[in-house]
Short mmCIF file of C-alpha atoms in Angstrom, two decimals:
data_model
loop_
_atom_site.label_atom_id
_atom_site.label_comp_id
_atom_site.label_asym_id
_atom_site.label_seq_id
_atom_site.Cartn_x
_atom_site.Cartn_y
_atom_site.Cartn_z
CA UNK A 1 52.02 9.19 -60.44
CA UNK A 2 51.19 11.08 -57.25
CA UNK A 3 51.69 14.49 -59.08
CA UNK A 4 49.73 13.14 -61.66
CA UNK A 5 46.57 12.05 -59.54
CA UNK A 6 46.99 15.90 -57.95
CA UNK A 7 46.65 17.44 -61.09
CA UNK A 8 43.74 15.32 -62.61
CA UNK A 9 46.10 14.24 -65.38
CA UNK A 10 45.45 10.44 -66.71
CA UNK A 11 48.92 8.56 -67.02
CA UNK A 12 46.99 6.28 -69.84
CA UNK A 13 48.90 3.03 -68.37
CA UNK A 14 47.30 -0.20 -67.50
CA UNK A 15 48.16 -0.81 -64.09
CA UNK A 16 48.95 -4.74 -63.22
CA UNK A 17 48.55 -3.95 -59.72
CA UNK A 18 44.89 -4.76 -58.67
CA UNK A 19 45.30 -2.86 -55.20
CA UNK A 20 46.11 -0.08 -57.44
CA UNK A 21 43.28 -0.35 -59.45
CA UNK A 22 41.34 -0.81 -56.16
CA UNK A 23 42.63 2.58 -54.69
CA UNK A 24 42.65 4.31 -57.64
CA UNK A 25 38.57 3.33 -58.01
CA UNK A 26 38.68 4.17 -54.25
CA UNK A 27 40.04 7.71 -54.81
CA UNK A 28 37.97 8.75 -57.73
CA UNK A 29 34.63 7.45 -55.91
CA UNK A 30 35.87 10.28 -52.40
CA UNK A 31 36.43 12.55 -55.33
CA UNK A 32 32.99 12.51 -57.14
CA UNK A 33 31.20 12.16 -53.61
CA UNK A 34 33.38 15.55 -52.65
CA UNK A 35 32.52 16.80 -55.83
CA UNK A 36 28.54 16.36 -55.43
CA UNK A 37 29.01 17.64 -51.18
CA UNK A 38 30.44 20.73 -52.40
CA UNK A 39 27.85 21.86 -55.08
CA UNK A 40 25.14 20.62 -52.09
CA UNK A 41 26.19 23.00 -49.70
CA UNK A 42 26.83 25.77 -52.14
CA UNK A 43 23.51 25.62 -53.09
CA UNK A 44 22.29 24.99 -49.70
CA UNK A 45 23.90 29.00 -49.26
CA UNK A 46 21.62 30.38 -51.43
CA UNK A 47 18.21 28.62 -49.98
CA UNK A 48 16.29 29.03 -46.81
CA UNK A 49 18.89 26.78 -44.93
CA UNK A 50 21.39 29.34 -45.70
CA UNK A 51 20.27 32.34 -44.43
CA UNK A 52 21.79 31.98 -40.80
CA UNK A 53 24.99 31.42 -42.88
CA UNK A 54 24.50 34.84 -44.84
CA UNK A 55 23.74 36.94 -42.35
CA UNK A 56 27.05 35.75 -40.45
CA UNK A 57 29.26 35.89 -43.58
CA UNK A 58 27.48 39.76 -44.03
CA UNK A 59 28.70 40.78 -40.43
CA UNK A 60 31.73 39.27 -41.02
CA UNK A 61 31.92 41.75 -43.91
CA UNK A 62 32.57 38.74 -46.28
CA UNK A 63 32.06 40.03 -50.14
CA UNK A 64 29.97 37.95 -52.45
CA UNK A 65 32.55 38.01 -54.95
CA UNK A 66 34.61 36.19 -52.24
CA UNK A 67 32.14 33.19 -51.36
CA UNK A 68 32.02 32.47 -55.06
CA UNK A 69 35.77 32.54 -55.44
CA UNK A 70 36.30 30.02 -52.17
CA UNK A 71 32.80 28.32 -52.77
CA UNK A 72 31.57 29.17 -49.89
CA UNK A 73 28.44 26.88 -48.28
CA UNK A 74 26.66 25.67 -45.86
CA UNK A 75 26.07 22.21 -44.62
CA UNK A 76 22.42 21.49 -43.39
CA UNK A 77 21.22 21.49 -39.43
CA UNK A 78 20.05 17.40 -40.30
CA UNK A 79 21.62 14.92 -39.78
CA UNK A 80 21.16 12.98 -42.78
CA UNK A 81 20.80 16.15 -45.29
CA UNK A 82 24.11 14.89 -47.28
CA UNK A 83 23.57 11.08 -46.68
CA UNK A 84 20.34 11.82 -48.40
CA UNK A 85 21.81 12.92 -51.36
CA UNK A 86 25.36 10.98 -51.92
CA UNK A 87 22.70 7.51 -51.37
CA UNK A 88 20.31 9.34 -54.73
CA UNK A 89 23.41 8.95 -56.54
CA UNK A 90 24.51 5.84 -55.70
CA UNK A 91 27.01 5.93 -53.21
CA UNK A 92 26.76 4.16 -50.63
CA UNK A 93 27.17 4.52 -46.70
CA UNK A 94 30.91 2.62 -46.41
CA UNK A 95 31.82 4.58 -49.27
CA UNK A 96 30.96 8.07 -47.85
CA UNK A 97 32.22 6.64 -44.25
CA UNK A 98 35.66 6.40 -45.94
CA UNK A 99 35.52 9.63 -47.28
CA UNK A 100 35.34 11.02 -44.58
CA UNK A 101 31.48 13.08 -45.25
CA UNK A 102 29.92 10.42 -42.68
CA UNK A 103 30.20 9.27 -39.12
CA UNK A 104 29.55 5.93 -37.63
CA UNK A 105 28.02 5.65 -34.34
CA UNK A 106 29.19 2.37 -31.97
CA UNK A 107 25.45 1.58 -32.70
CA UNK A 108 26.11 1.17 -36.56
CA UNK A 109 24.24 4.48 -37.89
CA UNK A 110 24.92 6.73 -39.74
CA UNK A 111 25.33 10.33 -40.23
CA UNK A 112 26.54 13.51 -41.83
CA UNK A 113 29.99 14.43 -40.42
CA UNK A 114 28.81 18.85 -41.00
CA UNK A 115 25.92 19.83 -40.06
CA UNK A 116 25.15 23.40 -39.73
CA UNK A 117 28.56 25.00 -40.56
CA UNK A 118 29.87 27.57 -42.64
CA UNK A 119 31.79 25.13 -44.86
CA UNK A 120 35.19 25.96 -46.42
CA UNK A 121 35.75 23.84 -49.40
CA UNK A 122 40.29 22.48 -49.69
CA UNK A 123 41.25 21.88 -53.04
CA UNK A 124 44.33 19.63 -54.30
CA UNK A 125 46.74 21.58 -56.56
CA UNK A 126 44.58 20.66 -59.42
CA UNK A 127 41.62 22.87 -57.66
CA UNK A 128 39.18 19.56 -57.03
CA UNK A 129 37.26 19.25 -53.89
CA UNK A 130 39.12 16.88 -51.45
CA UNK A 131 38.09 17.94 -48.01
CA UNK A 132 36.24 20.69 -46.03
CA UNK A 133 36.45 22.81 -43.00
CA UNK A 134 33.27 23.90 -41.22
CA UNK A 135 33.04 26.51 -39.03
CA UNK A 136 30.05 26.98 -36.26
CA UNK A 137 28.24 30.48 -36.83
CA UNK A 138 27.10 30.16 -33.06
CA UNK A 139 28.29 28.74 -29.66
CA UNK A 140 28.79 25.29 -30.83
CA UNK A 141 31.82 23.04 -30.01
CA UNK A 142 34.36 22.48 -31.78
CA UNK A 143 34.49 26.12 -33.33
CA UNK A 144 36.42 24.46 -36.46
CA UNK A 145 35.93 21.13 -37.14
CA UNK A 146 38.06 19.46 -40.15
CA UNK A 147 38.00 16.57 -42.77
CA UNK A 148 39.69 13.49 -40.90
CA UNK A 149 42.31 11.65 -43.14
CA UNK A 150 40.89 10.28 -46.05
CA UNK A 151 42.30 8.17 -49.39
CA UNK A 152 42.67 11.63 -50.94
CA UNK A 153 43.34 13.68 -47.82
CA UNK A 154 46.24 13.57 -45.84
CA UNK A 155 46.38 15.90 -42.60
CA UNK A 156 49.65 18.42 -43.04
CA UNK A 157 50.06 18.29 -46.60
CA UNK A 158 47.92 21.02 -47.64
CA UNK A 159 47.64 24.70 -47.41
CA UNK A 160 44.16 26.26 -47.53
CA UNK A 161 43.68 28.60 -50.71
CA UNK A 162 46.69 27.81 -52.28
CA UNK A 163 45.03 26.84 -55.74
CA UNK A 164 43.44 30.41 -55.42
CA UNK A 165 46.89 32.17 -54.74
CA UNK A 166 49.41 30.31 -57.02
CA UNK A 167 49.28 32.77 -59.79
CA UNK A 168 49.78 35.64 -58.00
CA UNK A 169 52.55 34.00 -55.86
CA UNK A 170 54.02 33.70 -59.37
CA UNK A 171 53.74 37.42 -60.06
CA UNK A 172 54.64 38.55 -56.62
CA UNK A 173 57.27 35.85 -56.28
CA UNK A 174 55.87 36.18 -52.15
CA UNK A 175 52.74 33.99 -50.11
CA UNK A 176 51.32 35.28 -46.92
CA UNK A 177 50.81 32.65 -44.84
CA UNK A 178 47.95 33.10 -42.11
CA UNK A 179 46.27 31.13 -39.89
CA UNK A 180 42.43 31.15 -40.14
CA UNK A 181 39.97 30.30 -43.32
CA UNK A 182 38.41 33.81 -42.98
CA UNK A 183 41.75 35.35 -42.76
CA UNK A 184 43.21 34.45 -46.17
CA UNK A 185 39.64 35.50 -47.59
CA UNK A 186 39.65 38.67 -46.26
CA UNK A 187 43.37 38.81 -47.49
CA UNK A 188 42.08 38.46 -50.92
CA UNK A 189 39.48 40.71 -50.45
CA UNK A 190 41.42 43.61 -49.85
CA UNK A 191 44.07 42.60 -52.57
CA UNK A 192 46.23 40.34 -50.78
CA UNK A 193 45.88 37.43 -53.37
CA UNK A 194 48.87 35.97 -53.03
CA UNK A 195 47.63 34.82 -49.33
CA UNK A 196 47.17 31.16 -48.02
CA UNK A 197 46.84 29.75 -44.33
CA UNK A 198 47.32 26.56 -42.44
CA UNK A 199 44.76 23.99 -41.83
CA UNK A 200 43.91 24.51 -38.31
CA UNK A 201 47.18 22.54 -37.31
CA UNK A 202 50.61 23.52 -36.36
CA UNK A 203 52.77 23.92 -39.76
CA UNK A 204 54.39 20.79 -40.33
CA UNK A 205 57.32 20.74 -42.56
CA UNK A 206 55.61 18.93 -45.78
CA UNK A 207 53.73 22.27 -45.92
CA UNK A 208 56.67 24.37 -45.86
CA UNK A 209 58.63 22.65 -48.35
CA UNK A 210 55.50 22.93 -50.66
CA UNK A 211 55.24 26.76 -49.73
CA UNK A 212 59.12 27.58 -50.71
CA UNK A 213 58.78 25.70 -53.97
CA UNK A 214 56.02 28.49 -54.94
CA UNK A 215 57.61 31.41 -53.10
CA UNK A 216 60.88 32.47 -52.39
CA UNK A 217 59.98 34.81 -49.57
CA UNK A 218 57.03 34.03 -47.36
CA UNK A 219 55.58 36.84 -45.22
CA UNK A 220 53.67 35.06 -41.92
CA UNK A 221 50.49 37.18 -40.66
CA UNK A 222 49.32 35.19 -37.53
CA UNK A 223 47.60 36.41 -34.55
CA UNK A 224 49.28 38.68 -32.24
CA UNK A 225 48.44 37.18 -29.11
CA UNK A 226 50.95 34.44 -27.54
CA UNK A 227 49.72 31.58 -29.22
CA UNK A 228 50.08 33.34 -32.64
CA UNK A 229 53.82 34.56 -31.84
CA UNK A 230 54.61 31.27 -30.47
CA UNK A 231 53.07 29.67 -33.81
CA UNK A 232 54.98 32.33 -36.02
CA UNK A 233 58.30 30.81 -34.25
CA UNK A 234 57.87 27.63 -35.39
CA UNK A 235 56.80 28.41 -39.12
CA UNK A 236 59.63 30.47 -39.22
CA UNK A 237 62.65 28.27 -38.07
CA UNK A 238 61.14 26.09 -40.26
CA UNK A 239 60.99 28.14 -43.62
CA UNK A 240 64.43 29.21 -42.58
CA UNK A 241 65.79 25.97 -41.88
CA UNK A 242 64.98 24.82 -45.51
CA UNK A 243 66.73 28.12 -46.95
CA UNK A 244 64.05 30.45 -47.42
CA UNK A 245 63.23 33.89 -46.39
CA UNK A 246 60.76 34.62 -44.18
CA UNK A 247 60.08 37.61 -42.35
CA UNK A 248 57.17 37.90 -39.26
CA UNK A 249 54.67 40.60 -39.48
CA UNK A 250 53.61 42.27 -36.46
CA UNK A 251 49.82 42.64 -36.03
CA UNK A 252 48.26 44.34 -32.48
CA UNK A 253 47.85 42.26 -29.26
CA UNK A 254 44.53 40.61 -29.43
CA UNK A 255 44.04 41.67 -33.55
CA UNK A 256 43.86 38.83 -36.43
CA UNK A 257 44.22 39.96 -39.77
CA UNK A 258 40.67 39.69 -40.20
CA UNK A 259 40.08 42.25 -37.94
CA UNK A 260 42.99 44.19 -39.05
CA UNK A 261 41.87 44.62 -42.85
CA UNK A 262 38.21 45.59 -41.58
CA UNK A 263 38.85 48.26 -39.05
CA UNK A 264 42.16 49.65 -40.64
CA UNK A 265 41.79 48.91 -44.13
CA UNK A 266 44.70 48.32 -46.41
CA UNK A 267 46.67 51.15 -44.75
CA UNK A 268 46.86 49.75 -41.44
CA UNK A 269 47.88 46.03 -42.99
CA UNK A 270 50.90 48.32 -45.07
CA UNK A 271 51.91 49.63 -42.04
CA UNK A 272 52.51 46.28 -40.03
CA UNK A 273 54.07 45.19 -43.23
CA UNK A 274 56.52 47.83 -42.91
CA UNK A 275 57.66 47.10 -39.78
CA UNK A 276 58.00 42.94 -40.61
CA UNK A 277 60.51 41.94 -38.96
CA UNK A 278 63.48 39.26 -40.51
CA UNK A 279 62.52 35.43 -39.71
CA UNK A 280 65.86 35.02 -37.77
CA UNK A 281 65.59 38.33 -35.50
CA UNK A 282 62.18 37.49 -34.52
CA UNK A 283 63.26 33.77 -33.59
CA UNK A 284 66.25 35.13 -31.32
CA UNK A 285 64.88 38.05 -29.66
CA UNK A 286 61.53 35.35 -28.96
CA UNK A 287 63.93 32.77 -27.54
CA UNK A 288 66.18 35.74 -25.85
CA UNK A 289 63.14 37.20 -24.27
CA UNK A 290 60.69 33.83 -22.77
CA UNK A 291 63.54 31.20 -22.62
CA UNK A 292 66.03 30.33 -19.44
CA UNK A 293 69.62 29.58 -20.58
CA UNK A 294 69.25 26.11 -20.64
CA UNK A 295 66.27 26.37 -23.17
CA UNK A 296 68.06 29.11 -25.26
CA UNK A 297 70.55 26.39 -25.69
CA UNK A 298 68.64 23.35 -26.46
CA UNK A 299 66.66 25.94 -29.15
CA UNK A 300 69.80 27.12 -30.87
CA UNK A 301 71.55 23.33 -31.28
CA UNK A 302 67.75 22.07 -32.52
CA UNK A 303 67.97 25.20 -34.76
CA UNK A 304 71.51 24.52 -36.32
CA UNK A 305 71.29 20.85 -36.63
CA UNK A 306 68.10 21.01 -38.46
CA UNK A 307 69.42 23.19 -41.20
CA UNK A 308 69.25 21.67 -44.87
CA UNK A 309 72.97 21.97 -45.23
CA UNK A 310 76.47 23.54 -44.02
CA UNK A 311 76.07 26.62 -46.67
CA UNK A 312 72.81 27.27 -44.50
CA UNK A 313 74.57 26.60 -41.40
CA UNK A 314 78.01 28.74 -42.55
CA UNK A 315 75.11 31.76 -43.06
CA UNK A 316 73.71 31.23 -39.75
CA UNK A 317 75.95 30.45 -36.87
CA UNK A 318 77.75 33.56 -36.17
CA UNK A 319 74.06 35.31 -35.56
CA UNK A 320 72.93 32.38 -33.37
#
């Protein structure tokens, strides 16, 4: 049933359940209200309100065969620009509060959760509309701000452009994983369409089991500063820890792959992905190299007790 409601598919059984009828009326109501938010702010893109969005997605050298593929908009500097809309067709405040498109004040108003954002449209494995990311073009804090959870949303589930890369991940039997929205579009820009990221959280391991199900070998590509190499040790003993290969590519202190792609083109990328480095080296020369003894320790026992079995665990203790 769950894979089911993913996928759009209709089971064609009466359910007895009326909290499951409830839910299910609940999650096709934040689906159609998704639905209607994402053509809004796609066509917002193309209007006056959009222009500040443009001219950011131009300097960010974004093609416009890429913000049709990710359905790219913008949400609108009001406050009640999508309220305005999801109440002309008939949905109503509670409804859109649950979905997670509107806020609630202590004061019992109402209003748009985006406003003036670069939104990012996340897509189930069926490719429908179930949350968004928006992104400030400015100074504006947060710099990312997320769907909360929502009936049809669950935080750490999903993987942002997956729909988009699963059938070249079939072809290349590989996913980059990166870290940022604009990375994995600039990914595919350059060629790189088997690429996905992470939702502006840490990985969690729901995401990585979903990953190696699609792709045997997962390449990461995150930011080589010491956030992004402390990130790419985590995703990493993950993937391996479930039995998958995984290898870390090295990009240039202070460089995203964003950056990468545009300065170097796709001869700089090749060249970091010729020096990737195995999943396991790069965890033990990281631990070797920041870790006391003690930590080294605790690392290597959390490591080896977390693998999926004792195959995995025959394979890896000797190198640990």
């Amino acid at each position: 049933e769950r894979l089911a409601s993913e996928v759009g598919v209709d089971l064609g059984r009466a359910r007895s359940d009326p909290r499951a009828a409830a839910k299910k009326r609940e999650r096709d109501a934040c689906l159609a209200m998704h639905e209607l938010a994402d053509r809004y702010f796609r066509y917002l893109l193309g209007r006056d309100e959009g222009r500040a969005a443009r001219e950011y997605l131009e300097r960010r050298g974004v093609s416009a065969e890429m913000i049709e593929r990710f359905s790219l908009g913008v949400s609108p500097e009001g406050w009640q620009g999508l309220q305005t809309v999801l109440r002309r067709k008939g949905f109503d405040d509670d409804s859109a509060i649950i979905a997670g498109l509107l806020t609630q004040g202590k004061n019992g108003r109402t209003w748009d959760r985006f406003r003036g954002r670069l939104m990012f449209p996340i897509r189930d494995g069926g490719g429908r509309v179930i949350a968004f990311g928006g992104r400030t073009m400015g100074d504006g804090d947060p710099k990312y701000l997320n769907s909360a959870e929502t009936p049809i949303y669950t935080k750490g589930q999903h993987l942002y452009g997956l729909y988009e890369a699963r059938p070249a991940m079939a072809k290349s039997r590989r996913a980059l994983l990166a870290e940022g929205y604009l990375d994995v579009i600039t990914l595919h820009q350059f060629g790189y369409t088997d690429a996905c990221g992470v939702l502006g959280t840490a990985m969690t391991h729901e995401q990585a089991r979903r990953l190696t199900g699609l792709a045997p070998k997962v390449d990461l590509v995150f930011d080589g500063d010491p956030p992004g190499r402390k990130a790419a040790l985590r995703s990493a003993q993950m993937f391996l820890t479930l039995g998958g290969a995984c290898r870390v590519v090295p990009l240039p202190d202070g460089e995203d792959v964003d950056s990468l792609l545009h300065a170097a083109g796709r001869d700089g990328f090749e060249d970091c992905l010729a020096r990737a480095e195995d999943g396991l080296t790069f965890c033990l020369r990281l631990v070797r190299e920041a870790s006391s003894p003690k930590e080294i320790i605790t690392w290597a026992t959390d490591f080896l007790g977390g693998l999926a079995d004792d195959g995995l665990r025959a394979v890896f203790l000797p190198r640990v």
